[in-house]
PDB file of C-alpha atoms in Angstrom:
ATOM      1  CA  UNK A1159     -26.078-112.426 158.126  1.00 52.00           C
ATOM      2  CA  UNK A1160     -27.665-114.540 155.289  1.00 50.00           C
ATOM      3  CA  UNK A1161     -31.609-115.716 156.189  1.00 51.00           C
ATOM      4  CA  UNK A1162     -33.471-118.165 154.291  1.00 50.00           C
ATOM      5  CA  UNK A1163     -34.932-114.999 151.814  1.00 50.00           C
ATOM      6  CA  UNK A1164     -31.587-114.631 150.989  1.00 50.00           C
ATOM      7  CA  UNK A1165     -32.475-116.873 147.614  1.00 57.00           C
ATOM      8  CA  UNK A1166     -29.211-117.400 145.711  1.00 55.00           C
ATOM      9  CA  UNK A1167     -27.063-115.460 148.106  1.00 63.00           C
ATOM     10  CA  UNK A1168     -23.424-117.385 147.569  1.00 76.00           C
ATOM     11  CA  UNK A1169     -21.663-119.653 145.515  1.00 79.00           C
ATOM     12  CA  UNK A1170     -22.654-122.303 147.409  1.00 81.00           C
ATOM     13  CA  UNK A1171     -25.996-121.834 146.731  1.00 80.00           C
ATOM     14  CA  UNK A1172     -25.711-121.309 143.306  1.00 79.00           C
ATOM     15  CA  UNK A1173     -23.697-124.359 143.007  1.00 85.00           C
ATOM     16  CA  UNK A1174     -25.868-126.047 145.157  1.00 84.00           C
ATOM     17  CA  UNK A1175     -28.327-125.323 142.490  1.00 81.00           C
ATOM     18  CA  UNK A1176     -26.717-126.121 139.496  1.00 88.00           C
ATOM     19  CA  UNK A1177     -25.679-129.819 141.284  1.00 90.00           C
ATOM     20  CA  UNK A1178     -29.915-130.181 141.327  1.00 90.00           C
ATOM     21  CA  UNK A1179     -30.748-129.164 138.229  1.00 90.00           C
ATOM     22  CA  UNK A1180     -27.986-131.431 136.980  1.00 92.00           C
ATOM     23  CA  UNK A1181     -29.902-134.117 138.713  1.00 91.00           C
ATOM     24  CA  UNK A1182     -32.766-132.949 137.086  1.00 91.00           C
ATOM     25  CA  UNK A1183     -31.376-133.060 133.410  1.00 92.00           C
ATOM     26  CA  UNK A1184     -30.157-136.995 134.226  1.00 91.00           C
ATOM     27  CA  UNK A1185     -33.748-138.121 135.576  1.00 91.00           C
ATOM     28  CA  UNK A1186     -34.921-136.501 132.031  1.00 89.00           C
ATOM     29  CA  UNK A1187     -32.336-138.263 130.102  1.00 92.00           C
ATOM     30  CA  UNK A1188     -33.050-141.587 131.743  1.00 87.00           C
ATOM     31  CA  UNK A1189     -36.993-141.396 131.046  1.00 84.00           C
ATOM     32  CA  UNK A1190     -36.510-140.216 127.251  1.00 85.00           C
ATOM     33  CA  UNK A1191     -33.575-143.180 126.722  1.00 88.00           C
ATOM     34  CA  UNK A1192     -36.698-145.311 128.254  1.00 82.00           C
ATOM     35  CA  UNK A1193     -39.448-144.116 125.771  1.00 79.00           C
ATOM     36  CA  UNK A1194     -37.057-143.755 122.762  1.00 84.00           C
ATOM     37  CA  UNK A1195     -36.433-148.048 123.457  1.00 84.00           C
ATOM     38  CA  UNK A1196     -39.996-148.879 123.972  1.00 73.00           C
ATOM     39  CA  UNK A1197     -40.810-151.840 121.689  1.00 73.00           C
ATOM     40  CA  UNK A1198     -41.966-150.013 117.895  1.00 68.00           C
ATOM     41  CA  UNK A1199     -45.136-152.124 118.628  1.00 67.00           C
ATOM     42  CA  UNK A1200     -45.892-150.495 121.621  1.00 61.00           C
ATOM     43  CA  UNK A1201     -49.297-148.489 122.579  1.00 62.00           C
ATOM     44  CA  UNK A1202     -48.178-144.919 121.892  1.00 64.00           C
ATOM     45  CA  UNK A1203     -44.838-146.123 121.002  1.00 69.00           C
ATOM     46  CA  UNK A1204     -44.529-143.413 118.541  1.00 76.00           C
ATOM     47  CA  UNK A1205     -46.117-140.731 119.799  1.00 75.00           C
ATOM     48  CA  UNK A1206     -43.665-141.212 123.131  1.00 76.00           C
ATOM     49  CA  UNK A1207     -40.764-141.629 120.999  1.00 79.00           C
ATOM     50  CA  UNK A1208     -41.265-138.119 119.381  1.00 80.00           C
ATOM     51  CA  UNK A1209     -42.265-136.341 122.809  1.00 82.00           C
ATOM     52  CA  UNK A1210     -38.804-138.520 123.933  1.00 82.00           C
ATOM     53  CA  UNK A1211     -36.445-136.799 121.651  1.00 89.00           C
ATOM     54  CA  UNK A1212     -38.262-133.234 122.395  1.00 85.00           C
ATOM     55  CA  UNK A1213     -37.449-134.091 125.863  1.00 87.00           C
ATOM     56  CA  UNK A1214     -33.562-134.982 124.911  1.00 90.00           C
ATOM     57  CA  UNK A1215     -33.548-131.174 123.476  1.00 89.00           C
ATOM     58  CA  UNK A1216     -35.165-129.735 126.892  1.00 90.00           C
ATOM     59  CA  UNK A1217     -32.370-131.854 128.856  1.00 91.00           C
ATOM     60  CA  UNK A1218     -29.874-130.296 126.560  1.00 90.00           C
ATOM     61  CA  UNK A1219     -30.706-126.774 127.257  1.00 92.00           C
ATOM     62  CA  UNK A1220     -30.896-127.587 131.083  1.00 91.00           C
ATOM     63  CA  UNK A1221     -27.939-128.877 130.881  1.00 90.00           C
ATOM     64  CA  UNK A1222     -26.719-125.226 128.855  1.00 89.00           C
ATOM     65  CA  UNK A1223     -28.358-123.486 131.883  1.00 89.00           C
ATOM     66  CA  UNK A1224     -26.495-125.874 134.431  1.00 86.00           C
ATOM     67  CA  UNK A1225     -23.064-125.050 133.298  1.00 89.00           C
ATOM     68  CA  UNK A1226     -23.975-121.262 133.002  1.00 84.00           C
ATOM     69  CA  UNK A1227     -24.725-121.264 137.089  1.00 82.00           C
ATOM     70  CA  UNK A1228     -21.435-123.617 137.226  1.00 85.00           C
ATOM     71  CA  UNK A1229     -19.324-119.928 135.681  1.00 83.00           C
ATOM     72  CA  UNK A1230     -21.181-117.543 137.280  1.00 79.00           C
ATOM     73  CA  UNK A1231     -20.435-119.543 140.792  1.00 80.00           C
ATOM     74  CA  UNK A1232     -16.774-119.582 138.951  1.00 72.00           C
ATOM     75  CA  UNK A1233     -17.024-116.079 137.835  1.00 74.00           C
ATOM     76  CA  UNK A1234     -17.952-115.259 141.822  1.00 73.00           C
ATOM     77  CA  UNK A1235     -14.713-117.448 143.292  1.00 68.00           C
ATOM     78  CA  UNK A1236     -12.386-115.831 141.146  1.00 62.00           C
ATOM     79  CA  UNK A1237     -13.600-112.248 142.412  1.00 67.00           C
ATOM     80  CA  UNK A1238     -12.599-113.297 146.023  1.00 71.00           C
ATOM     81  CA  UNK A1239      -8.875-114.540 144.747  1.00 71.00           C
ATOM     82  CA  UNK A1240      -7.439-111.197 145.165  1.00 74.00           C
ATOM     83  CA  UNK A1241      -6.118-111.321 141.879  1.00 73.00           C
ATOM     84  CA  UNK A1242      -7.919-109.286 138.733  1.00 76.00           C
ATOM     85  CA  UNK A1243      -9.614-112.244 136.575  1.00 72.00           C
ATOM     86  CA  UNK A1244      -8.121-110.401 133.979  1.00 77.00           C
ATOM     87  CA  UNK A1245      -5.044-112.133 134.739  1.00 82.00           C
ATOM     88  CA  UNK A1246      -6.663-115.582 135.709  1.00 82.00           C
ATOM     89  CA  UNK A1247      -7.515-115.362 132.065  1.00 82.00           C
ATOM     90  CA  UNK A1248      -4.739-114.432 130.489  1.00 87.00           C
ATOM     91  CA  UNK A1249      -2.928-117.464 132.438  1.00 88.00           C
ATOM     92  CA  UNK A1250      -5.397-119.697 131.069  1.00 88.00           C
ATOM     93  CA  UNK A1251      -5.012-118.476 127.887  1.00 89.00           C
ATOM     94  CA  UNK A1252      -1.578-119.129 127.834  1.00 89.00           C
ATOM     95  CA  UNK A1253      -2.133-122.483 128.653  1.00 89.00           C
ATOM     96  CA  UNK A1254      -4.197-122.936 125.852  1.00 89.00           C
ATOM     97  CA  UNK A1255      -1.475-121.296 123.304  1.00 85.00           C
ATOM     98  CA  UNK A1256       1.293-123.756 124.959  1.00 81.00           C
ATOM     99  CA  UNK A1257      -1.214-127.055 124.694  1.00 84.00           C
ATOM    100  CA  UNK A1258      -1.869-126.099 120.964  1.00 76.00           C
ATOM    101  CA  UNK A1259       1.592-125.516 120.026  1.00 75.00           C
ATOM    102  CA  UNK A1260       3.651-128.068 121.753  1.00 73.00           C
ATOM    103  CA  UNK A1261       5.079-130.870 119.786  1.00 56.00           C
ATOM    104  CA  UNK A1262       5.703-133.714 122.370  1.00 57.00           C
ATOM    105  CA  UNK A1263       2.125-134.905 123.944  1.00 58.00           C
ATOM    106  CA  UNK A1264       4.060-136.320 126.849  1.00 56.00           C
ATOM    107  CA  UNK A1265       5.868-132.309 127.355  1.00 67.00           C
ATOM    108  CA  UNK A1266       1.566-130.865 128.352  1.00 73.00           C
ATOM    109  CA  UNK A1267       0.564-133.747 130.527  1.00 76.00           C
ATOM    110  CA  UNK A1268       1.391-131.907 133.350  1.00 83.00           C
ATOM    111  CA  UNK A1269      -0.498-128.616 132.534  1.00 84.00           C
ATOM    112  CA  UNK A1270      -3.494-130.562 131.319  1.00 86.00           C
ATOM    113  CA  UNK A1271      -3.563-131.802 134.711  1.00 85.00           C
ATOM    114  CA  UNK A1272      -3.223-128.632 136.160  1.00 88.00           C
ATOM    115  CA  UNK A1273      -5.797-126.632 133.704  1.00 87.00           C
ATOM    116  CA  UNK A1274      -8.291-129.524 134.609  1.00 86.00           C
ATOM    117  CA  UNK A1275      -7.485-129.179 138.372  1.00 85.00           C
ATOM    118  CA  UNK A1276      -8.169-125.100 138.075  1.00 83.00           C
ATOM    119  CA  UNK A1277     -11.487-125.900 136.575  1.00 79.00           C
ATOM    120  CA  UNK A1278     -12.265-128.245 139.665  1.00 77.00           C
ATOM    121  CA  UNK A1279     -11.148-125.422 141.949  1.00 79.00           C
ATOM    122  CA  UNK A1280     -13.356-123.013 140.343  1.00 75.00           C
ATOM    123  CA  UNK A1281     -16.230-124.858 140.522  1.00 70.00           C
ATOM    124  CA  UNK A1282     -15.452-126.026 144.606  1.00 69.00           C
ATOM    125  CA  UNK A1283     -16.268-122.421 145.682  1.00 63.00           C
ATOM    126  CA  UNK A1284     -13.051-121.905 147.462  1.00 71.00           C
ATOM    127  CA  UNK A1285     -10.550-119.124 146.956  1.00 76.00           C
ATOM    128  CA  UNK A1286      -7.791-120.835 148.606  1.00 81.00           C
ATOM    129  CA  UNK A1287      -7.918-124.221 146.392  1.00 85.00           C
ATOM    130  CA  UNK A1288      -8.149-121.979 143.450  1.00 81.00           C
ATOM    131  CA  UNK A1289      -4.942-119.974 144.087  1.00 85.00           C
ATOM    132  CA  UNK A1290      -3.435-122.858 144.705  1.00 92.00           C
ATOM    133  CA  UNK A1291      -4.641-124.445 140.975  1.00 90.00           C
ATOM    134  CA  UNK A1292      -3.535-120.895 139.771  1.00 89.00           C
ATOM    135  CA  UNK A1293       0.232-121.353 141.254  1.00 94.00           C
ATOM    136  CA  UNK A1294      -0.027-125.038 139.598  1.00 93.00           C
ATOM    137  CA  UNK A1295      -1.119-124.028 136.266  1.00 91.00           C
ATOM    138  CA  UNK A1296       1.530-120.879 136.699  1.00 93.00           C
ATOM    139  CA  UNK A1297       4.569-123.301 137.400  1.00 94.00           C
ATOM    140  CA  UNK A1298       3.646-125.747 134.598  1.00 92.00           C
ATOM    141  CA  UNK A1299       3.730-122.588 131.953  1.00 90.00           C
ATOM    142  CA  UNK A1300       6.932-121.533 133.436  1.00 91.00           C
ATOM    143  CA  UNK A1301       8.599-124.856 132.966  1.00 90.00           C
ATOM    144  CA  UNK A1302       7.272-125.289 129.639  1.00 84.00           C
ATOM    145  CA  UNK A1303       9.052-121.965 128.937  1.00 83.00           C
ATOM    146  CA  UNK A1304      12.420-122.857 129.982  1.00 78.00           C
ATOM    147  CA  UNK A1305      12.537-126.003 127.749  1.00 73.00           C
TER     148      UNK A1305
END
């Protein structure tokens, strides 16, 4: 039974989290964008404009730290699949090797759709949706095979 000293007990909550701090890093983005257009006249117009841009490379790294607890959550769905990630891996892999070496764009449209649709699993927290995603992505390579 999870209590509230639990911290960052479950995907959820580290996803929960990450969706915050995301927030976070877009209220920082909005106030530097504000400084950085400040009139050049402006009292402390330079002075903001510098702290501004230091504030653009704070958002960035947030932002770094944001997707990290976006994989781990990731990393912990794909332990409850019942499948080794090893293998989720190696599927995705494959994906990539097809989408590099295909020659017709139109041929990969479908297993873009279905690598992008995995990474929305992953990061929804639920084991079923990604197995699903996994069977998508799966049947896409397969397909791609037999051409």
């Amino acid at each position: 039974m999870k209590t509230d000293q639990d911290g960052l007990a479950s995907v959820e909550d580290i996803m929960a989290l990450a969706a915050q701090l995301s927030g976070v890093a877009g209220a920082i983005h909005e106030r530097a964008l504000t400084a950085i257009r400040a009139p050049a006249g402006a009292a402390r117009g330079e002075e903001e404009r510098r702290h501004a841009f230091a504030l653009l490379d704070d958002e960035l790294l947030l932002r770094q730290h944001v997707h990290a607890l976006y994989l781990d959550a990731a990393r912990a769905v794909v332990k409850g699949l019942g499948q080794p990630q090893q293998h989720v891996l190696a599927l995705t892999a494959d994906a990539a090797e097809k989408i590099r070496r295909i020659t017709v764009i139109a041929n990969i449209s479908g297993l873009v759709a279905a690598v992008v649709g995995l990474a929305g699993a992953a990061a929804s927290g639920a084991p079923g949706t990604v197995s699903l995603a996994l069977k998508g992505v799966r049947d896409h390579i397969k397909a791609l095979k037999a051409q």
